[in-house]
mmCIF file of C-alpha atoms in Angstrom:
data_model
loop_
_atom_site.group_PDB
_atom_site.id
_atom_site.type_symbol
_atom_site.label_atom_id
_atom_site.label_comp_id
_atom_site.label_asym_id
_atom_site.label_seq_id
_atom_site.Cartn_x
_atom_site.Cartn_y
_atom_site.Cartn_z
ATOM 1 C CA UNK A 1 31.175 12.710 -11.773
ATOM 2 C CA UNK A 2 29.289 10.068 -9.909
ATOM 3 C CA UNK A 3 31.149 7.655 -7.734
ATOM 4 C CA UNK A 4 29.288 4.482 -6.998
ATOM 5 C CA UNK A 5 29.321 0.793 -7.758
ATOM 6 C CA UNK A 6 27.727 1.258 -11.120
ATOM 7 C CA UNK A 7 30.240 3.793 -12.251
ATOM 8 C CA UNK A 8 32.913 1.405 -11.111
ATOM 9 C CA UNK A 9 31.725 -1.521 -13.173
ATOM 10 C CA UNK A 10 30.849 0.512 -16.252
ATOM 11 C CA UNK A 11 34.321 0.030 -17.698
ATOM 12 C CA UNK A 12 35.750 -3.314 -18.912
ATOM 13 C CA UNK A 13 39.248 -2.668 -17.558
ATOM 14 C CA UNK A 14 37.804 -1.874 -14.161
ATOM 15 C CA UNK A 15 35.711 -5.026 -14.251
ATOM 16 C CA UNK A 16 38.857 -6.985 -15.016
ATOM 17 C CA UNK A 17 40.646 -5.328 -12.117
ATOM 18 C CA UNK A 18 37.762 -6.187 -9.803
ATOM 19 C CA UNK A 19 37.930 -9.834 -10.820
ATOM 20 C CA UNK A 20 41.638 -9.893 -10.211
ATOM 21 C CA UNK A 21 41.515 -8.208 -6.849
ATOM 22 C CA UNK A 22 38.588 -10.370 -5.805
ATOM 23 C CA UNK A 23 40.756 -13.460 -5.968
ATOM 24 C CA UNK A 24 43.796 -12.038 -4.212
ATOM 25 C CA UNK A 25 45.045 -8.771 -2.865
ATOM 26 C CA UNK A 26 47.644 -7.455 -5.258
ATOM 27 C CA UNK A 27 50.080 -4.646 -5.068
ATOM 28 C CA UNK A 28 49.648 -1.839 -7.528
ATOM 29 C CA UNK A 29 52.539 -2.877 -9.732
ATOM 30 C CA UNK A 30 51.301 -6.427 -10.001
ATOM 31 C CA UNK A 31 47.937 -5.149 -11.189
ATOM 32 C CA UNK A 32 49.528 -2.872 -13.755
ATOM 33 C CA UNK A 33 51.794 -5.663 -15.023
ATOM 34 C CA UNK A 34 48.812 -7.749 -16.037
ATOM 35 C CA UNK A 35 47.508 -5.171 -18.468
ATOM 36 C CA UNK A 36 48.804 -3.899 -21.752
ATOM 37 C CA UNK A 37 47.663 -0.406 -21.090
ATOM 38 C CA UNK A 38 49.826 2.244 -19.519
ATOM 39 C CA UNK A 39 50.548 2.386 -15.834
ATOM 40 C CA UNK A 40 49.011 5.862 -15.420
ATOM 41 C CA UNK A 41 45.824 4.564 -17.066
ATOM 42 C CA UNK A 42 45.715 1.658 -14.597
ATOM 43 C CA UNK A 43 46.344 4.059 -11.728
ATOM 44 C CA UNK A 44 43.441 6.146 -12.879
ATOM 45 C CA UNK A 45 41.123 3.116 -12.935
ATOM 46 C CA UNK A 46 42.284 2.083 -9.502
ATOM 47 C CA UNK A 47 41.665 5.566 -8.235
ATOM 48 C CA UNK A 48 38.095 5.443 -9.544
ATOM 49 C CA UNK A 49 37.551 2.013 -8.018
ATOM 50 C CA UNK A 50 38.797 3.357 -4.707
ATOM 51 C CA UNK A 51 36.553 6.388 -4.910
ATOM 52 C CA UNK A 52 33.616 4.140 -5.714
ATOM 53 C CA UNK A 53 34.394 2.164 -2.601
ATOM 54 C CA UNK A 54 34.993 -1.149 -4.348
ATOM 55 C CA UNK A 55 38.612 -1.514 -3.435
ATOM 56 C CA UNK A 56 40.797 -0.151 -0.703
ATOM 57 C CA UNK A 57 44.477 0.654 -0.883
ATOM 58 C CA UNK A 58 46.516 -0.552 2.071
ATOM 59 C CA UNK A 59 50.114 0.321 2.674
ATOM 60 C CA UNK A 60 52.024 -2.784 3.763
ATOM 61 C CA UNK A 61 55.693 -2.148 4.268
ATOM 62 C CA UNK A 62 56.944 -0.626 1.078
ATOM 63 C CA UNK A 63 54.114 -1.962 -1.007
ATOM 64 C CA UNK A 64 50.680 -0.574 -1.647
ATOM 65 C CA UNK A 65 48.074 -3.298 -1.917
ATOM 66 C CA UNK A 66 44.642 -3.267 -3.534
ATOM 67 C CA UNK A 67 42.092 -5.102 -1.450
ATOM 68 C CA UNK A 68 38.502 -5.891 -2.316
ATOM 69 C CA UNK A 69 35.642 -4.377 -0.368
ATOM 70 C CA UNK A 70 33.049 -7.088 -0.543
ATOM 71 C CA UNK A 71 30.161 -5.210 0.946
ATOM 72 C CA UNK A 72 30.069 -2.751 -1.899
ATOM 73 C CA UNK A 73 30.079 -5.482 -4.495
ATOM 74 C CA UNK A 74 27.235 -7.251 -2.780
ATOM 75 C CA UNK A 75 25.338 -4.042 -3.193
ATOM 76 C CA UNK A 76 25.313 -4.593 -6.933
ATOM 77 C CA UNK A 77 24.144 -8.133 -7.077
ATOM 78 C CA UNK A 78 21.721 -8.200 -4.146
ATOM 79 C CA UNK A 79 20.030 -5.081 -5.241
ATOM 80 C CA UNK A 80 19.528 -6.235 -8.786
ATOM 81 C CA UNK A 81 18.527 -9.665 -7.501
ATOM 82 C CA UNK A 82 15.842 -8.142 -5.304
ATOM 83 C CA UNK A 83 14.152 -6.583 -8.291
ATOM 84 C CA UNK A 84 14.623 -9.747 -10.298
ATOM 85 C CA UNK A 85 12.814 -11.712 -7.599
ATOM 86 C CA UNK A 86 10.070 -9.138 -7.395
ATOM 87 C CA UNK A 87 9.356 -8.947 -11.112
ATOM 88 C CA UNK A 88 9.690 -12.695 -11.565
ATOM 89 C CA UNK A 89 6.997 -13.270 -8.958
ATOM 90 C CA UNK A 90 4.792 -10.701 -10.690
ATOM 91 C CA UNK A 91 5.305 -12.455 -14.010
ATOM 92 C CA UNK A 92 4.382 -15.742 -12.337
ATOM 93 C CA UNK A 93 1.211 -14.158 -11.016
ATOM 94 C CA UNK A 94 0.396 -12.731 -14.432
ATOM 95 C CA UNK A 95 0.956 -16.093 -16.061
ATOM 96 C CA UNK A 96 -1.422 -17.730 -13.607
ATOM 97 C CA UNK A 97 -3.973 -14.988 -14.105
ATOM 98 C CA UNK A 98 -3.846 -15.334 -17.904
ATOM 99 C CA UNK A 99 -4.181 -19.059 -17.688
ATOM 100 C CA UNK A 100 -7.060 -18.860 -15.205
ATOM 101 C CA UNK A 101 -8.925 -16.434 -17.421
ATOM 102 C CA UNK A 102 -8.039 -18.025 -20.743
ATOM 103 C CA UNK A 103 -11.217 -17.933 -22.877
ATOM 104 C CA UNK A 104 -10.064 -20.915 -24.932
ATOM 105 C CA UNK A 105 -9.297 -23.024 -21.895
ATOM 106 C CA UNK A 106 -11.753 -25.751 -20.954
ATOM 107 C CA UNK A 107 -11.611 -24.999 -17.278
ATOM 108 C CA UNK A 108 -12.667 -21.458 -17.871
ATOM 109 C CA UNK A 109 -16.265 -20.723 -17.081
ATOM 110 C CA UNK A 110 -16.589 -17.122 -18.110
ATOM 111 C CA UNK A 111 -17.891 -16.136 -21.517
ATOM 112 C CA UNK A 112 -15.689 -15.068 -24.346
ATOM 113 C CA UNK A 113 -16.347 -11.435 -23.755
ATOM 114 C CA UNK A 114 -15.049 -10.116 -20.507
ATOM 115 C CA UNK A 115 -17.749 -9.563 -18.025
ATOM 116 C CA UNK A 116 -18.076 -6.090 -16.684
ATOM 117 C CA UNK A 117 -19.183 -5.565 -13.157
ATOM 118 C CA UNK D 1 26.603 8.180 -17.514
ATOM 119 C CA UNK D 2 23.689 5.789 -17.792
ATOM 120 C CA UNK D 3 23.307 2.510 -16.025
ATOM 121 C CA UNK D 4 22.008 -0.533 -17.760
ATOM 122 C CA UNK D 5 18.352 -1.079 -16.904
ATOM 123 C CA UNK D 6 16.974 -4.244 -15.432
ATOM 124 C CA UNK D 7 15.145 -6.306 -18.078
ATOM 125 C CA UNK D 8 12.976 -9.384 -17.769
ATOM 126 C CA UNK D 9 11.190 -11.147 -20.635
ATOM 127 C CA UNK D 10 8.706 -13.952 -20.811
ATOM 128 C CA UNK D 11 6.488 -15.385 -23.530
ATOM 129 C CA UNK D 12 2.908 -15.917 -22.479
ATOM 130 C CA UNK D 13 0.264 -18.100 -23.992
ATOM 131 C CA UNK D 14 -2.044 -15.189 -24.718
ATOM 132 C CA UNK D 15 -2.713 -12.510 -27.285
ATOM 133 C CA UNK D 16 -1.245 -9.006 -26.925
ATOM 134 C CA UNK D 17 -4.792 -7.765 -26.349
ATOM 135 C CA UNK D 18 -5.301 -10.018 -23.348
ATOM 136 C CA UNK D 19 -1.970 -9.084 -21.820
ATOM 137 C CA UNK D 20 -2.614 -5.426 -22.484
ATOM 138 C CA UNK D 21 -5.863 -5.698 -20.590
ATOM 139 C CA UNK D 22 -4.154 -7.503 -17.750
ATOM 140 C CA UNK D 23 -1.583 -4.733 -17.372
ATOM 141 C CA UNK D 24 -3.851 -1.767 -17.950
ATOM 142 C CA UNK D 25 -7.340 -2.603 -16.689
ATOM 143 C CA UNK D 26 -7.498 -1.927 -12.973
ATOM 144 C CA UNK D 27 -9.982 -4.729 -12.299
ATOM 145 C CA UNK D 28 -7.609 -7.209 -13.896
ATOM 146 C CA UNK D 29 -4.480 -5.603 -12.479
ATOM 147 C CA UNK D 30 -5.604 -6.085 -8.938
ATOM 148 C CA UNK D 31 -5.909 -9.810 -9.510
ATOM 149 C CA UNK D 32 -2.211 -10.298 -10.128
ATOM 150 C CA UNK D 33 -0.403 -6.980 -9.809
ATOM 151 C CA UNK D 34 -1.499 -4.280 -7.406
ATOM 152 C CA UNK D 35 -4.805 -2.749 -6.430
ATOM 153 C CA UNK D 36 -4.471 0.728 -7.922
ATOM 154 C CA UNK D 37 -7.566 2.833 -7.453
ATOM 155 C CA UNK D 38 -6.695 5.677 -9.797
ATOM 156 C CA UNK D 39 -5.051 3.727 -12.582
ATOM 157 C CA UNK D 40 -5.817 4.635 -16.163
ATOM 158 C CA UNK D 41 -3.532 3.868 -19.101
ATOM 159 C CA UNK D 42 -3.533 7.485 -20.188
ATOM 160 C CA UNK D 43 -0.501 9.716 -20.563
ATOM 161 C CA UNK D 44 -0.208 12.024 -17.573
ATOM 162 C CA UNK D 45 -2.345 9.853 -15.306
ATOM 163 C CA UNK D 46 -0.868 9.876 -11.827
ATOM 164 C CA UNK D 47 -1.512 7.004 -9.486
ATOM 165 C CA UNK D 48 -0.218 5.509 -6.307
ATOM 166 C CA UNK D 49 -0.430 2.229 -4.479
ATOM 167 C CA UNK D 50 0.929 0.621 -1.405
ATOM 168 C CA UNK D 51 3.197 -2.271 -1.993
ATOM 169 C CA UNK D 52 6.083 -4.120 -0.547
ATOM 170 C CA UNK D 53 9.252 -3.125 -2.283
ATOM 171 C CA UNK D 54 11.819 -5.750 -3.177
ATOM 172 C CA UNK D 55 13.683 -5.065 0.053
ATOM 173 C CA UNK D 56 10.637 -6.081 2.076
ATOM 174 C CA UNK D 57 9.595 -2.646 3.276
ATOM 175 C CA UNK D 58 6.118 -1.319 2.626
ATOM 176 C CA UNK D 59 6.234 1.816 0.537
ATOM 177 C CA UNK D 60 3.730 4.094 -1.099
ATOM 178 C CA UNK D 61 4.610 3.872 -4.772
ATOM 179 C CA UNK D 62 4.047 7.041 -6.784
ATOM 180 C CA UNK D 63 3.712 6.725 -10.517
ATOM 181 C CA UNK D 64 2.822 8.679 -13.615
ATOM 182 C CA UNK D 65 1.994 7.307 -17.039
ATOM 183 C CA UNK D 66 4.455 8.513 -19.665
ATOM 184 C CA UNK D 67 3.621 6.382 -22.677
ATOM 185 C CA UNK D 68 0.597 4.350 -23.561
ATOM 186 C CA UNK D 69 0.217 2.542 -26.863
ATOM 187 C CA UNK D 70 -2.597 -0.005 -26.559
ATOM 188 C CA UNK D 71 -1.495 -3.599 -27.090
ATOM 189 C CA UNK D 72 2.119 -2.495 -27.510
ATOM 190 C CA UNK D 73 3.703 -0.384 -24.832
ATOM 191 C CA UNK D 74 3.013 1.071 -21.412
ATOM 192 C CA UNK D 75 5.534 3.141 -19.515
ATOM 193 C CA UNK D 76 5.281 4.871 -16.177
ATOM 194 C CA UNK D 77 7.528 6.498 -13.650
ATOM 195 C CA UNK D 78 7.934 4.674 -10.342
ATOM 196 C CA UNK D 79 9.222 6.169 -7.126
ATOM 197 C CA UNK D 80 8.817 5.674 -3.414
ATOM 198 C CA UNK D 81 7.008 8.366 -1.464
ATOM 199 C CA UNK D 82 9.300 10.162 0.954
ATOM 200 C CA UNK D 83 12.441 8.695 -0.551
ATOM 201 C CA UNK D 84 14.868 10.040 -3.116
ATOM 202 C CA UNK D 85 15.204 8.563 -6.570
ATOM 203 C CA UNK D 86 12.945 7.885 -9.507
ATOM 204 C CA UNK D 87 12.715 4.988 -11.907
ATOM 205 C CA UNK D 88 10.770 3.968 -14.997
ATOM 206 C CA UNK D 89 8.874 0.788 -15.662
ATOM 207 C CA UNK D 90 8.112 -0.132 -19.274
ATOM 208 C CA UNK D 91 5.967 -3.010 -20.458
ATOM 209 C CA UNK D 92 6.399 -3.909 -24.126
ATOM 210 C CA UNK D 93 4.359 -6.510 -25.970
ATOM 211 C CA UNK D 94 5.522 -8.442 -29.003
ATOM 212 C CA UNK D 95 3.159 -10.789 -30.824
ATOM 213 C CA UNK D 96 4.797 -14.129 -31.584
ATOM 214 C CA UNK D 97 2.345 -16.302 -33.458
ATOM 215 C CA UNK D 98 -0.451 -17.077 -31.032
ATOM 216 C CA UNK D 99 1.762 -16.119 -28.126
ATOM 217 C CA UNK D 100 3.050 -12.821 -26.863
ATOM 218 C CA UNK D 101 6.405 -11.859 -25.490
ATOM 219 C CA UNK D 102 6.297 -9.402 -22.634
ATOM 220 C CA UNK D 103 9.414 -7.419 -21.904
ATOM 221 C CA UNK D 104 9.614 -5.465 -18.698
ATOM 222 C CA UNK D 105 12.331 -2.873 -18.341
ATOM 223 C CA UNK D 106 12.985 -1.181 -15.031
ATOM 224 C CA UNK D 107 15.350 1.739 -15.453
ATOM 225 C CA UNK D 108 16.846 4.006 -12.850
ATOM 226 C CA UNK D 109 17.042 1.541 -9.964
ATOM 227 C CA UNK D 110 20.423 2.964 -9.113
ATOM 228 C CA UNK D 111 18.727 6.194 -8.068
ATOM 229 C CA UNK D 112 17.294 4.459 -4.990
ATOM 230 C CA UNK D 113 20.170 4.711 -2.555
ATOM 231 C CA UNK D 114 17.907 4.290 0.452
ATOM 232 C CA UNK D 115 16.728 0.880 -0.563
ATOM 233 C CA UNK D 116 19.287 -1.291 1.002
ATOM 234 C CA UNK D 117 19.973 -3.622 3.824
ATOM 235 C CA UNK D 118 22.190 -5.265 1.307
ATOM 236 C CA UNK D 119 25.083 -7.374 2.363
ATOM 237 C CA UNK D 120 24.697 -8.471 5.973
ATOM 238 C CA UNK D 121 23.896 -12.170 5.794
ATOM 239 C CA UNK D 122 25.056 -12.474 2.225
ATOM 240 C CA UNK D 123 28.315 -10.936 3.181
ATOM 241 C CA UNK D 124 29.538 -14.211 4.579
ATOM 242 C CA UNK D 125 28.311 -16.265 1.664
ATOM 243 C CA UNK D 126 31.529 -15.856 -0.058
ATOM 244 C CA UNK D 127 33.086 -13.901 -2.673
ATOM 245 C CA UNK D 128 33.679 -16.764 -5.036
ATOM 246 C CA UNK D 129 30.040 -17.530 -5.631
ATOM 247 C CA UNK D 130 29.226 -13.891 -5.925
ATOM 248 C CA UNK D 131 31.821 -13.114 -8.491
ATOM 249 C CA UNK D 132 31.154 -16.383 -10.278
ATOM 250 C CA UNK D 133 27.401 -16.131 -10.466
ATOM 251 C CA UNK D 134 25.265 -13.122 -9.703
ATOM 252 C CA UNK D 135 27.739 -10.413 -10.403
ATOM 253 C CA UNK D 136 29.183 -12.332 -13.293
ATOM 254 C CA UNK D 137 25.783 -12.662 -14.874
ATOM 255 C CA UNK D 138 25.009 -9.062 -14.231
ATOM 256 C CA UNK D 139 28.238 -7.937 -15.799
ATOM 257 C CA UNK D 140 27.893 -10.207 -18.789
ATOM 258 C CA UNK D 141 24.454 -8.870 -19.343
ATOM 259 C CA UNK D 142 25.728 -5.364 -19.062
ATOM 260 C CA UNK D 143 28.405 -6.146 -21.559
ATOM 261 C CA UNK D 144 26.075 -7.768 -24.056
ATOM 262 C CA UNK D 145 23.599 -4.946 -23.734
ATOM 263 C CA UNK D 146 26.335 -2.504 -24.458
ATOM 264 C CA UNK D 147 27.643 -4.250 -27.518
ATOM 265 C CA UNK D 148 24.195 -5.074 -28.812
#
């Protein structure tokens, strides 16, 4: 089974856990208490999140805390954002091209039929 | 386990035929897209071009046409020479009165582990804005795609 950011955020409970942990480090029991589902199920989600590198478990005294690993989460958004920027600029260029070559536009000088070189 | 593809849509003031030509005629493509010497909108056609990837690095893009339905749909594979991973770019055209909606889907981006240099400066920008905006949007989108 794959273990990466995308696997991590594929599940709604895991997304909820990420949101929770993002705001504050919580111990494992505190996380489990906020959900209606069973403790073993929560443990399993936390294990996956750990394996995906999105959270880290730190032992502090007698408690085990879930802490966010921001770098990994940035990987999701930046990487999608990069492609969004890229394709948006291409769409802008296409829009300009279509407008510049619009046969019905007054500023266009070419004939209705596309000229072939 | 499939990841949700990246999707962008825009409605252009043009007929499907004009947009089809813009995305499939190499003379027109080079005016707004890339200069692709060997491009033909024919299934099986393999082509490559040099372009700057979204992370700012210059890569040789290697592609192969998978689907081609004039004025409707064009799909090709998209990978970076010398790097692992493969993705698929699909252009779909939908006539809307005298306008045309273009939907671009880019699937398989998650297979490009090498394309990175993520984080770094953005790392410091703060978790709150990240979780509140970009990631939030991404997740919402994921969610709505899933339930759709």
